GROMACS .gro file of C-alpha atoms in nm:
model
  487
    1MET     CA    1   2.560   0.728  -2.204
    2ARG     CA    2   2.660   0.420  -2.001
    3PHE     CA    3   2.501   0.287  -1.682
    4ILE     CA    4   2.830   0.320  -1.492
    5ASP     CA    5   2.840   0.692  -1.575
    6VAL     CA    6   2.530   0.767  -1.367
    7GLU     CA    7   2.587   0.963  -1.045
    8TRP     CA    8   2.344   0.797  -0.805
    9GLY     CA    9   2.441   1.018  -0.514
   10SER     CA   10   2.511   0.963  -0.147
   11SER     CA   11   2.325   0.702   0.057
   12GLU     CA   12   2.235   0.981   0.298
   13ALA     CA   13   2.064   1.305   0.191
   14LYS     CA   14   2.265   1.509   0.440
   15GLY     CA   15   2.594   1.601   0.286
   16ASP     CA   16   2.491   1.513  -0.069
   17SER     CA   17   2.623   1.816  -0.258
   18ASN     CA   18   2.436   1.725  -0.578
   19LEU     CA   19   2.098   1.665  -0.416
   20LYS     CA   20   1.967   2.011  -0.502
   21ASP     CA   21   2.049   1.949  -0.869
   22TYR     CA   22   1.885   1.609  -0.918
   23PHE     CA   23   1.609   1.626  -0.658
   24TYR     CA   24   1.272   1.535  -0.805
   25GLU     CA   25   1.014   1.796  -0.704
   26PHE     CA   26   0.717   1.565  -0.669
   27PRO     CA   27   0.351   1.680  -0.668
   28GLY     CA   28   0.292   1.865  -0.341
   29PHE     CA   29   0.650   1.979  -0.291
   30ASP     CA   30   0.551   2.336  -0.375
   31LEU     CA   31   0.290   2.325  -0.096
   32ILE     CA   32   0.555   2.204   0.147
   33MET     CA   33   0.768   2.503   0.048
   34LYS     CA   34   0.472   2.737   0.109
   35GLY     CA   35   0.407   2.590   0.452
   36ASP     CA   36   0.067   2.441   0.364
   37TYR     CA   37   0.209   2.105   0.475
   38ARG     CA   38   0.414   2.107   0.791
   39TYR     CA   39   0.444   1.734   0.863
   40ILE     CA   40   0.625   1.493   0.629
   41ILE     CA   41   0.538   1.133   0.706
   42GLY     CA   42   0.708   0.833   0.551
   43ARG     CA   43   0.895   0.512   0.613
   44LYS     CA   44   1.268   0.523   0.663
   45GLY     CA   45   1.429   0.576   0.324
   46THR     CA   46   1.136   0.747   0.155
   47GLY     CA   47   1.305   1.087   0.136
   48LYS     CA   48   1.199   1.287   0.442
   49THR     CA   49   1.544   1.424   0.513
   50ALA     CA   50   1.601   1.486   0.141
   51VAL     CA   51   1.292   1.709   0.136
   52ILE     CA   52   1.421   1.909   0.432
   53GLU     CA   53   1.767   1.943   0.278
   54VAL     CA   54   1.625   2.077  -0.050
   55VAL     CA   55   1.384   2.317   0.125
   56LYS     CA   56   1.679   2.436   0.334
   57ASN     CA   57   1.884   2.496   0.019
   58LYS     CA   58   1.606   2.701  -0.136
   59VAL     CA   59   1.567   2.900   0.185
   60ASP     CA   60   1.939   2.980   0.185
   61LYS     CA   61   1.903   3.135  -0.161
   62ASP     CA   62   1.611   3.357  -0.056
   63PRO     CA   63   1.728   3.686   0.104
   64LEU     CA   64   1.402   3.710   0.300
   65ALA     CA   65   1.398   3.352   0.429
   66PHE     CA   66   1.587   3.208   0.727
   67HIS     CA   67   1.599   2.872   0.896
   68ALA     CA   68   1.684   2.693   1.217
   69GLU     CA   69   1.713   2.322   1.288
   70MET     CA   70   1.628   2.083   1.568
   71SER     CA   71   1.712   1.714   1.583
   72LEU     CA   72   1.643   1.445   1.840
   73LYS     CA   73   1.964   1.265   1.751
   74ASP     CA   74   2.165   1.236   2.073
   75PHE     CA   75   1.898   1.452   2.236
   76PRO     CA   76   1.902   1.456   2.620
   77ILE     CA   77   1.551   1.324   2.667
   78THR     CA   78   1.601   1.267   3.039
   79ILE     CA   79   1.677   1.637   3.089
   80LEU     CA   80   1.368   1.738   2.895
   81LYS     CA   81   1.161   1.511   3.119
   82GLU     CA   82   1.312   1.673   3.428
   83LEU     CA   83   1.212   2.018   3.302
   84ARG     CA   84   0.847   1.928   3.244
   85ASP     CA   85   0.566   2.127   3.403
   86LYS     CA   86   0.459   1.898   3.687
   87GLY     CA   87   0.138   2.092   3.725
   88PHE     CA   88   0.000   1.914   3.420
   89GLU     CA   89  -0.045   1.553   3.316
   90GLY     CA   90   0.015   1.366   2.992
   91LYS     CA   91   0.159   1.550   2.693
   92ALA     CA   92   0.063   1.891   2.835
   93GLN     CA   93   0.347   1.875   3.087
   94TYR     CA   94   0.614   1.873   2.813
   95VAL     CA   95   0.464   2.133   2.580
   96PRO     CA   96   0.616   2.441   2.756
   97VAL     CA   97   0.976   2.317   2.727
   98TRP     CA   98   0.930   2.224   2.360
   99GLU     CA   99   0.781   2.566   2.292
  100PHE     CA  100   1.074   2.737   2.460
  101LEU     CA  101   1.329   2.538   2.259
  102ILE     CA  102   1.156   2.601   1.924
  103LEU     CA  103   1.097   2.966   2.008
  104SER     CA  104   1.466   3.002   2.096
  105GLN     CA  105   1.570   2.876   1.754
  106VAL     CA  106   1.339   3.127   1.584
  107CYS     CA  107   1.475   3.407   1.801
  108ARG     CA  108   1.835   3.326   1.710
  109ALA     CA  109   1.741   3.353   1.343
  110ILE     CA  110   1.577   3.690   1.411
  111ILE     CA  111   1.882   3.821   1.595
  112TYR     CA  112   2.175   3.679   1.405
  113GLN     CA  113   2.047   3.613   1.051
  114ASP     CA  114   1.784   3.871   0.960
  115ASN     CA  115   1.915   4.224   0.901
  116GLY     CA  116   1.592   4.360   0.757
  117ILE     CA  117   1.383   4.392   1.073
  118SER     CA  118   1.252   4.740   1.146
  119SER     CA  119   1.191   4.689   1.519
  120LEU     CA  120   1.553   4.746   1.622
  121GLU     CA  121   1.483   4.812   1.990
  122ALA     CA  122   1.300   4.480   2.034
  123VAL     CA  123   1.574   4.291   1.849
  124GLU     CA  124   1.840   4.452   2.064
  125ASP     CA  125   1.650   4.356   2.381
  126LEU     CA  126   1.629   4.001   2.252
  127ARG     CA  127   1.999   4.000   2.172
  128ARG     CA  128   2.085   4.122   2.523
  129PHE     CA  129   1.878   3.844   2.678
  130TYR     CA  130   2.067   3.574   2.487
  131GLU     CA  131   2.406   3.729   2.550
  132ASP     CA  132   2.335   3.792   2.920
  133ASN     CA  133   2.260   3.422   2.958
  134ASP     CA  134   2.545   3.301   2.730
  135ILE     CA  135   2.307   3.101   2.509
  136GLU     CA  136   2.331   3.301   2.186
  137ASN     CA  137   2.514   3.033   1.984
  138LEU     CA  138   2.366   2.718   2.134
  139SER     CA  139   2.167   2.444   1.965
  140ALA     CA  140   1.841   2.321   2.116
  141THR     CA  141   2.030   2.030   2.273
  142GLN     CA  142   2.289   2.262   2.429
  143THR     CA  143   2.018   2.501   2.547
  144LEU     CA  144   1.845   2.217   2.727
  145SER     CA  145   2.165   2.130   2.913
  146VAL     CA  146   2.207   2.493   3.021
  147MET     CA  147   1.848   2.499   3.144
  148LYS     CA  148   1.922   2.205   3.371
  149GLU     CA  149   2.238   2.367   3.507
  150ARG     CA  150   2.043   2.682   3.592
  151ASN     CA  151   1.743   2.507   3.739
  152ALA     CA  152   1.531   2.613   3.442
  153LYS     CA  153   1.582   2.983   3.516
  154PHE     CA  154   1.729   3.273   3.317
  155GLN     CA  155   1.830   3.634   3.380
  156ILE     CA  156   1.537   3.841   3.265
  157SER     CA  157   1.648   4.207   3.298
  158ALA     CA  158   1.661   4.260   2.920
  159LEU     CA  159   1.304   4.133   2.882
  160LEU     CA  160   1.158   4.268   3.204
  161LYS     CA  161   0.936   4.533   3.043
  162TYR     CA  162   0.777   4.270   2.816
  163LEU     CA  163   0.709   4.043   3.111
  164GLN     CA  164   0.554   4.335   3.299
  165ALA     CA  165   0.331   4.410   3.000
  166SER     CA  166   0.215   4.052   2.969
  167VAL     CA  167   0.167   3.935   3.328
  168GLY     CA  168   0.136   4.263   3.515
  169PHE     CA  169   0.456   4.220   3.710
  170ASP     CA  170   0.492   4.455   4.008
  171LYS     CA  171   0.697   4.748   3.879
  172LYS     CA  172   0.795   4.848   4.237
  173LYS     CA  173   1.005   4.535   4.274
  174THR     CA  174   1.373   4.579   4.205
  175ILE     CA  175   1.532   4.416   3.904
  176THR     CA  176   1.749   4.196   4.126
  177THR     CA  177   1.431   4.051   4.277
  178VAL     CA  178   1.317   3.931   3.938
  179MET     CA  179   1.655   3.858   3.781
  180ASP     CA  180   1.616   3.479   3.765
  181ILE     CA  181   1.288   3.377   3.605
  182HIS     CA  182   1.155   3.032   3.512
  183TYR     CA  183   1.176   2.955   3.139
  184GLN     CA  184   0.796   2.946   3.104
  185LYS     CA  185   0.771   3.313   3.203
  186VAL     CA  186   1.063   3.386   2.972
  187SER     CA  187   0.859   3.237   2.688
  188ILE     CA  188   0.573   3.471   2.775
  189ALA     CA  189   0.806   3.772   2.766
  190ILE     CA  190   0.960   3.664   2.435
  191LYS     CA  191   0.618   3.618   2.278
  192GLU     CA  192   0.519   3.967   2.392
  193LEU     CA  193   0.841   4.106   2.244
  194ILE     CA  194   0.792   3.929   1.910
  195LYS     CA  195   0.451   4.093   1.873
  196THR     CA  196   0.632   4.427   1.835
  197ILE     CA  197   0.857   4.306   1.552
  198SER     CA  198   0.772   4.399   1.196
  199THR     CA  199   0.935   4.207   0.911
  200ASN     CA  200   0.863   4.059   0.570
  201SER     CA  201   1.093   3.767   0.639
  202VAL     CA  202   0.994   3.400   0.662
  203TYR     CA  203   1.136   3.180   0.937
  204HIS     CA  204   1.159   2.806   0.880
  205VAL     CA  205   1.224   2.558   1.161
  206PHE     CA  206   1.316   2.201   1.060
  207LEU     CA  207   1.261   1.917   1.306
  208ASP     CA  208   1.415   1.590   1.191
  209GLU     CA  209   1.543   1.259   1.328
  210LEU     CA  210   1.256   1.236   1.576
  211ASP     CA  211   1.283   0.856   1.557
  212GLU     CA  212   1.627   0.845   1.715
  213GLU     CA  213   1.502   0.803   2.070
  214PHE     CA  214   1.171   0.634   1.994
  215LYS     CA  215   1.102   0.293   2.141
  216SER     CA  216   0.775   0.120   2.069
  217GLY     CA  217   0.570   0.059   2.380
  218ASP     CA  218   0.745   0.335   2.574
  219LYS     CA  219   0.450   0.557   2.663
  220SER     CA  220   0.671   0.840   2.785
  221ASN     CA  221   0.851   0.871   2.448
  222LYS     CA  222   0.519   0.858   2.268
  223THR     CA  223   0.395   1.135   2.496
  224LEU     CA  224   0.707   1.340   2.419
  225ILE     CA  225   0.642   1.327   2.044
  226LEU     CA  226   0.275   1.412   2.092
  227SER     CA  227   0.375   1.707   2.309
  228LEU     CA  228   0.619   1.823   2.043
  229LEU     CA  229   0.344   1.819   1.781
  230ARG     CA  230   0.119   2.014   2.018
  231ALA     CA  231   0.396   2.270   2.074
  232VAL     CA  232   0.440   2.312   1.697
  233GLU     CA  233   0.068   2.371   1.655
  234ASN     CA  234   0.054   2.614   1.948
  235LEU     CA  235   0.340   2.821   1.807
  236ASN     CA  236   0.198   2.811   1.456
  237THR     CA  237  -0.129   2.952   1.588
  238TYR     CA  238   0.054   3.215   1.793
  239PHE     CA  239   0.263   3.344   1.502
  240LEU     CA  240  -0.035   3.337   1.266
  241GLU     CA  241  -0.282   3.515   1.491
  242SER     CA  242  -0.066   3.739   1.711
  243THR     CA  243   0.236   3.845   1.506
  244SER     CA  244   0.336   3.972   1.160
  245ILE     CA  245   0.607   3.706   1.133
  246SER     CA  246   0.575   3.416   0.889
  247PHE     CA  247   0.660   3.096   1.079
  248ARG     CA  248   0.696   2.773   0.880
  249PRO     CA  249   0.774   2.462   1.083
  250LEU     CA  250   0.853   2.139   0.897
  251VAL     CA  251   0.849   1.815   1.094
  252ALA     CA  252   0.974   1.483   0.953
  253LEU     CA  253   0.834   1.174   1.121
  254ARG     CA  254   0.859   0.805   1.042
  255SER     CA  255   0.524   0.655   0.942
  256ASP     CA  256   0.537   0.363   1.185
  257ILE     CA  257   0.580   0.612   1.471
  258TYR     CA  258   0.308   0.840   1.336
  259ASN     CA  259   0.072   0.542   1.320
  260THR     CA  260   0.122   0.473   1.691
  261LEU     CA  261  -0.008   0.824   1.765
  262GLN     CA  262  -0.343   0.775   1.594
  263ASP     CA  263  -0.529   0.700   1.917
  264ASP     CA  264  -0.467   1.060   2.028
  265ASN     CA  265  -0.728   1.320   1.936
  266ASP     CA  266  -0.465   1.580   1.844
  267THR     CA  267  -0.344   1.381   1.544
  268ASN     CA  268  -0.687   1.404   1.380
  269LYS     CA  269  -0.648   1.782   1.375
  270LEU     CA  270  -0.322   1.753   1.183
  271HIS     CA  271  -0.467   1.568   0.886
  272ASP     CA  272  -0.484   1.868   0.652
  273PHE     CA  273  -0.121   1.956   0.721
  274VAL     CA  274   0.029   1.609   0.670
  275PHE     CA  275   0.203   1.502   0.349
  276LYS     CA  276   0.270   1.130   0.319
  277LEU     CA  277   0.562   1.016   0.106
  278ASP     CA  278   0.391   0.725  -0.068
  279TRP     CA  279   0.585   0.631  -0.379
  280SER     CA  280   0.467   0.429  -0.676
  281ILE     CA  281   0.688   0.189  -0.873
  282ASN     CA  282   0.480   0.221  -1.191
  283ILE     CA  283   0.693   0.264  -1.500
  284GLY     CA  284   0.493   0.191  -1.815
  285ASP     CA  285   0.230   0.464  -1.805
  286THR     CA  286   0.402   0.700  -1.563
  287LYS     CA  287   0.397   1.073  -1.635
  288PRO     CA  288   0.699   1.294  -1.555
  289THR     CA  289   0.489   1.461  -1.285
  290ASP     CA  290   0.374   1.144  -1.106
  291MET     CA  291   0.476   1.039  -0.755
  292SER     CA  292   0.682   0.753  -0.892
  293ILE     CA  293   1.033   0.634  -0.808
  294ILE     CA  294   1.117   0.608  -1.177
  295ASN     CA  295   1.100   0.987  -1.193
  296ILE     CA  296   1.360   1.009  -0.918
  297ILE     CA  297   1.582   0.767  -1.110
  298ASN     CA  298   1.534   0.949  -1.440
  299LYS     CA  299   1.619   1.282  -1.277
  300ARG     CA  300   1.956   1.145  -1.162
  301ILE     CA  301   2.024   0.983  -1.498
  302SER     CA  302   1.945   1.309  -1.677
  303PHE     CA  303   2.169   1.504  -1.437
  304SER     CA  304   2.457   1.264  -1.504
  305GLY     CA  305   2.402   1.313  -1.877
  306SER     CA  306   2.447   1.690  -1.838
  307GLY     CA  307   2.076   1.754  -1.856
  308SER     CA  308   2.017   1.557  -2.175
  309HIS     CA  309   1.692   1.365  -2.219
  310VAL     CA  310   1.842   1.034  -2.108
  311SER     CA  311   1.626   0.799  -1.902
  312TRP     CA  312   1.607   0.447  -1.760
  313LYS     CA  313   1.537   0.280  -2.093
  314ASP     CA  314   1.856   0.429  -2.240
  315ILE     CA  315   2.092   0.266  -1.989
  316VAL     CA  316   1.928  -0.075  -1.947
  317LYS     CA  317   1.946  -0.393  -2.149
  318ASP     CA  318   1.625  -0.561  -2.039
  319ASP     CA  319   1.723  -0.922  -2.097
  320THR     CA  320   1.533  -1.073  -1.805
  321PRO     CA  321   1.433  -1.439  -1.846
  322SER     CA  322   1.078  -1.512  -1.957
  323TYR     CA  323   0.981  -1.654  -1.618
  324ILE     CA  324   1.022  -1.306  -1.461
  325LYS     CA  325   0.717  -1.090  -1.510
  326GLY     CA  326   0.756  -0.717  -1.555
  327GLY     CA  327   1.118  -0.710  -1.668
  328LEU     CA  328   1.427  -0.575  -1.496
  329TRP     CA  329   1.255  -0.284  -1.321
  330SER     CA  330   0.996  -0.516  -1.168
  331TYR     CA  331   1.267  -0.758  -1.053
  332ILE     CA  332   1.458  -0.481  -0.876
  333THR     CA  333   1.160  -0.305  -0.718
  334SER     CA  334   1.003  -0.628  -0.593
  335ARG     CA  335   1.306  -0.659  -0.367
  336THR     CA  336   1.242  -0.318  -0.213
  337LEU     CA  337   0.974  -0.163   0.004
  338THR     CA  338   0.896   0.092  -0.269
  339ARG     CA  339   1.139   0.334  -0.112
  340PRO     CA  340   1.374   0.551  -0.318
  341ARG     CA  341   1.670   0.464  -0.097
  342ASP     CA  342   1.623   0.089  -0.161
  343VAL     CA  343   1.615   0.126  -0.539
  344ILE     CA  344   1.909   0.366  -0.548
  345LYS     CA  345   2.115   0.141  -0.321
  346TYR     CA  346   2.046  -0.161  -0.542
  347LEU     CA  347   2.158   0.035  -0.850
  348LYS     CA  348   2.471   0.158  -0.673
  349ILE     CA  349   2.563  -0.202  -0.589
  350CYS     CA  350   2.497  -0.297  -0.952
  351GLU     CA  351   2.737  -0.023  -1.056
  352THR     CA  352   3.017  -0.187  -0.856
  353LYS     CA  353   2.983  -0.491  -1.083
  354LYS     CA  354   3.100  -0.261  -1.365
  355PRO     CA  355   2.869  -0.360  -1.650
  356VAL     CA  356   3.036  -0.297  -1.984
  357HIS     CA  357   2.764  -0.067  -2.113
  358ASP     CA  358   2.399  -0.112  -2.017
  359LEU     CA  359   2.265  -0.265  -1.700
  360SER     CA  360   2.167  -0.627  -1.763
  361PHE     CA  361   1.995  -0.901  -1.569
  362SER     CA  362   2.324  -1.076  -1.497
  363ASN     CA  363   2.451  -0.759  -1.322
  364VAL     CA  364   2.130  -0.728  -1.120
  365GLU     CA  365   2.129  -1.094  -1.017
  366ALA     CA  366   2.496  -1.085  -0.922
  367SER     CA  367   2.431  -0.780  -0.703
  368GLU     CA  368   2.136  -0.931  -0.520
  369PRO     CA  369   2.324  -1.103  -0.230
  370ALA     CA  370   2.502  -0.778  -0.134
  371TYR     CA  371   2.179  -0.582  -0.166
  372SER     CA  372   1.987  -0.837   0.044
  373GLU     CA  373   2.247  -0.808   0.321
  374TRP     CA  374   2.216  -0.428   0.315
  375PHE     CA  375   1.835  -0.441   0.303
  376TYR     CA  376   1.822  -0.674   0.605
  377ASN     CA  377   2.040  -0.440   0.811
  378GLU     CA  378   1.855  -0.131   0.689
  379ILE     CA  379   1.521  -0.243   0.825
  380ARG     CA  380   1.665  -0.367   1.152
  381ASN     CA  381   1.636  -0.042   1.349
  382GLU     CA  382   1.289   0.037   1.222
  383VAL     CA  383   1.140  -0.302   1.308
  384TYR     CA  384   1.337  -0.382   1.623
  385THR     CA  385   1.176  -0.108   1.832
  386HIS     CA  386   0.836  -0.266   1.766
  387LEU     CA  387   0.928  -0.636   1.755
  388PRO     CA  388   1.268  -0.725   1.908
  389VAL     CA  389   1.243  -1.090   1.796
  390TRP     CA  390   1.167  -1.013   1.431
  391ASP     CA  391   1.492  -1.163   1.298
  392GLU     CA  392   1.454  -1.472   1.514
  393CYS     CA  393   1.107  -1.525   1.368
  394LEU     CA  394   1.210  -1.475   1.006
  395SER     CA  395   1.509  -1.703   1.037
  396VAL     CA  396   1.272  -2.001   1.040
  397PHE     CA  397   1.275  -1.968   0.661
  398ARG     CA  398   1.637  -2.084   0.674
  399ASP     CA  399   1.514  -2.409   0.827
  400ILE     CA  400   1.229  -2.439   0.578
  401GLY     CA  401   1.463  -2.377   0.284
  402ASP     CA  402   1.201  -2.185   0.091
  403PHE     CA  403   1.047  -1.838   0.090
  404ARG     CA  404   0.697  -1.985   0.129
  405THR     CA  405   0.525  -2.171   0.412
  406THR     CA  406   0.185  -2.219   0.568
  407LYS     CA  407   0.065  -2.002   0.853
  408ASP     CA  408   0.035  -2.302   1.087
  409ASP     CA  409   0.385  -2.426   1.011
  410PHE     CA  410   0.533  -2.081   1.068
  411ALA     CA  411   0.347  -2.042   1.400
  412LYS     CA  412   0.460  -2.384   1.514
  413ARG     CA  413   0.823  -2.318   1.428
  414ILE     CA  414   0.853  -1.977   1.600
  415LEU     CA  415   0.713  -2.126   1.920
  416THR     CA  416   1.009  -2.366   1.933
  417ARG     CA  417   1.248  -2.073   1.954
  418PRO     CA  418   1.313  -1.980   2.319
  419LYS     CA  419   1.356  -1.605   2.262
  420VAL     CA  420   1.033  -1.582   2.065
  421LYS     CA  421   0.842  -1.797   2.312
  422LYS     CA  422   0.964  -1.581   2.602
  423TYR     CA  423   0.868  -1.261   2.419
  424ILE     CA  424   0.520  -1.396   2.348
  425ASP     CA  425   0.470  -1.502   2.710
  426ASP     CA  426   0.614  -1.183   2.862
  427ASN     CA  427   0.404  -0.956   2.641
  428SER     CA  428   0.080  -1.161   2.637
  429LYS     CA  429   0.108  -1.211   2.262
  430THR     CA  430   0.010  -1.495   2.033
  431PRO     CA  431   0.184  -1.629   1.720
  432ASP     CA  432  -0.093  -1.461   1.520
  433ASP     CA  433  -0.001  -1.126   1.676
  434ILE     CA  434   0.360  -1.176   1.567
  435ILE     CA  435   0.262  -1.274   1.213
  436GLU     CA  436   0.030  -0.977   1.179
  437GLN     CA  437   0.301  -0.739   1.294
  438LEU     CA  438   0.550  -0.886   1.047
  439PHE     CA  439   0.284  -0.851   0.777
  440ASN     CA  440   0.223  -0.487   0.869
  441PHE     CA  441   0.595  -0.420   0.825
  442SER     CA  442   0.582  -0.604   0.489
  443LEU     CA  443   0.846  -0.853   0.595
  444LEU     CA  444   0.584  -1.122   0.543
  445GLY     CA  445   0.323  -1.126   0.272
  446ASN     CA  446   0.042  -1.353   0.156
  447ILE     CA  447   0.053  -1.584  -0.144
  448ASP     CA  448  -0.242  -1.786  -0.274
  449ASP     CA  449  -0.268  -2.108  -0.474
  450LYS     CA  450  -0.247  -1.914  -0.801
  451LYS     CA  451   0.086  -1.765  -0.686
  452ARG     CA  452  -0.062  -1.418  -0.651
  453TRP     CA  453   0.118  -1.237  -0.373
  454SER     CA  454   0.018  -0.945  -0.153
  455PHE     CA  455   0.229  -0.718   0.066
  456LYS     CA  456   0.136  -0.424   0.286
  457TYR     CA  457   0.390  -0.197   0.120
  458LYS     CA  458   0.208  -0.246  -0.210
  459ASP     CA  459  -0.130  -0.163  -0.061
  460ASP     CA  460  -0.149   0.024   0.267
  461ASP     CA  461  -0.506  -0.101   0.319
  462ALA     CA  462  -0.407  -0.466   0.280
  463LEU     CA  463  -0.499  -0.695   0.569
  464TRP     CA  464  -0.331  -1.018   0.663
  465ASN     CA  465  -0.521  -1.314   0.518
  466ARG     CA  466  -0.507  -1.591   0.779
  467ASP     CA  467  -0.619  -1.850   0.525
  468ALA     CA  468  -0.342  -1.785   0.273
  469ASP     CA  469   0.020  -1.904   0.287
  470LEU     CA  470   0.298  -1.678   0.410
  471MET     CA  471   0.593  -1.567   0.202
  472LEU     CA  472   0.914  -1.391   0.296
  473HIS     CA  473   0.986  -1.056   0.134
  474PHE     CA  474   1.206  -1.105  -0.172
  475GLY     CA  475   1.456  -0.849  -0.042
  476ILE     CA  476   1.553  -1.084   0.241
  477SER     CA  477   1.552  -1.411   0.048
  478LYS     CA  478   1.916  -1.396  -0.064
  479LYS     CA  479   2.025  -1.305   0.289
  480PHE     CA  480   1.890  -1.647   0.392
  481ARG     CA  481   2.031  -1.811   0.078
  482LEU     CA  482   1.688  -1.913  -0.041
  483PRO     CA  483   1.622  -2.011  -0.402
  484THR     CA  484   1.531  -1.732  -0.643
  485TYR     CA  485   1.162  -1.701  -0.720
  486ARG     CA  486   1.064  -1.886  -1.035
  487GLN     CA  487   0.733  -1.904  -1.220
   0.00000   0.00000   0.00000
């Protein structure tokens, strides 16, 4: 088998028709399927969406499993804010609207997907409610827009008896008097109705792309995400304790956003339900069941070889020069952030160089400029929300002409840049604050006199060493046309 025969797949998990066939089911994936983990945390490119896509595929094959989706991509956040419960403060004010939106997605699955429910009267009442309000086929985003148009109220006649049972509504009042009811009371009625439903089905709700509207430092957006997590937990408790329905939410959240939530007490309660996508780049002593990127690569190679036992070593000519430690795999992965997407993208670029048979160092080196350009653009959105002047700061390495500099020299140089200086002054920051943030994003690392280097992505517990020199991440070096690292 040749390197160019490998099907590396799409750059995006959504729409990748072969993903289900070459997805590597890492340790813990089975617990995600069972609902033991309901939060997937990881950096951009670590496979969060891929996990959801594969779980979704498995659900589609199970006659007793159903799913609904919610995404914050192009989500009308301003409308959600308008519909908050002004009687509360902080995240509590947004929880009711999140609960209603999630609950609505579950209800649509109950009505329009599951044919095995025994409580036909309750399902028919639920169906009438959605049809009476013309919201039966709407996404969460569309539902939110309808809620605004109707001043957050819905026709309740189909659910009136459940509302009466739950809040003791005056039965002497005519139906027209109670026709338009606020969505929070509708949620109460729906919850009361769901208690009467008996089914062996499992309902999955996938919440992805929560980073689309996130801006670092925006307290309201942070509050929105915290309120969403609270709503998920509230509904999980409700379904578990008050109904016979199996409810399995699965939330994908970028790790840098999740880290900003750690000062909230609610996140401590989520610890047992969080799965972090932390990948290893080990190759020598890696087992086929380890959480290592090489297992992802080998799975795709094997798939391309029609399931034969072909692996990385069979398609690579490891002819790296002696000054490069660790061989070809080490050279490639040191230019990544230990994310599957980075490695796969590098290999896809290498494939465009059309190596004759095996992948060689000359192919990898020739592909590095294109990869570095992609890598630079890939991390832009993730870092920009936290540090808008990140690229202005890193570009000082162009002036230096090397990937290494002292901390004092770097600090001095960024202060000469007007945009950086203004950002520091406007936000009461110091050059050290900037350096530490760049270190935490692994765009800068430390290097000592013995040329030993340290990056945050290699060790999540690593702290910036103020006494050591700074070095630019290798993945960006070619973007700035810096000399290749040599020992």
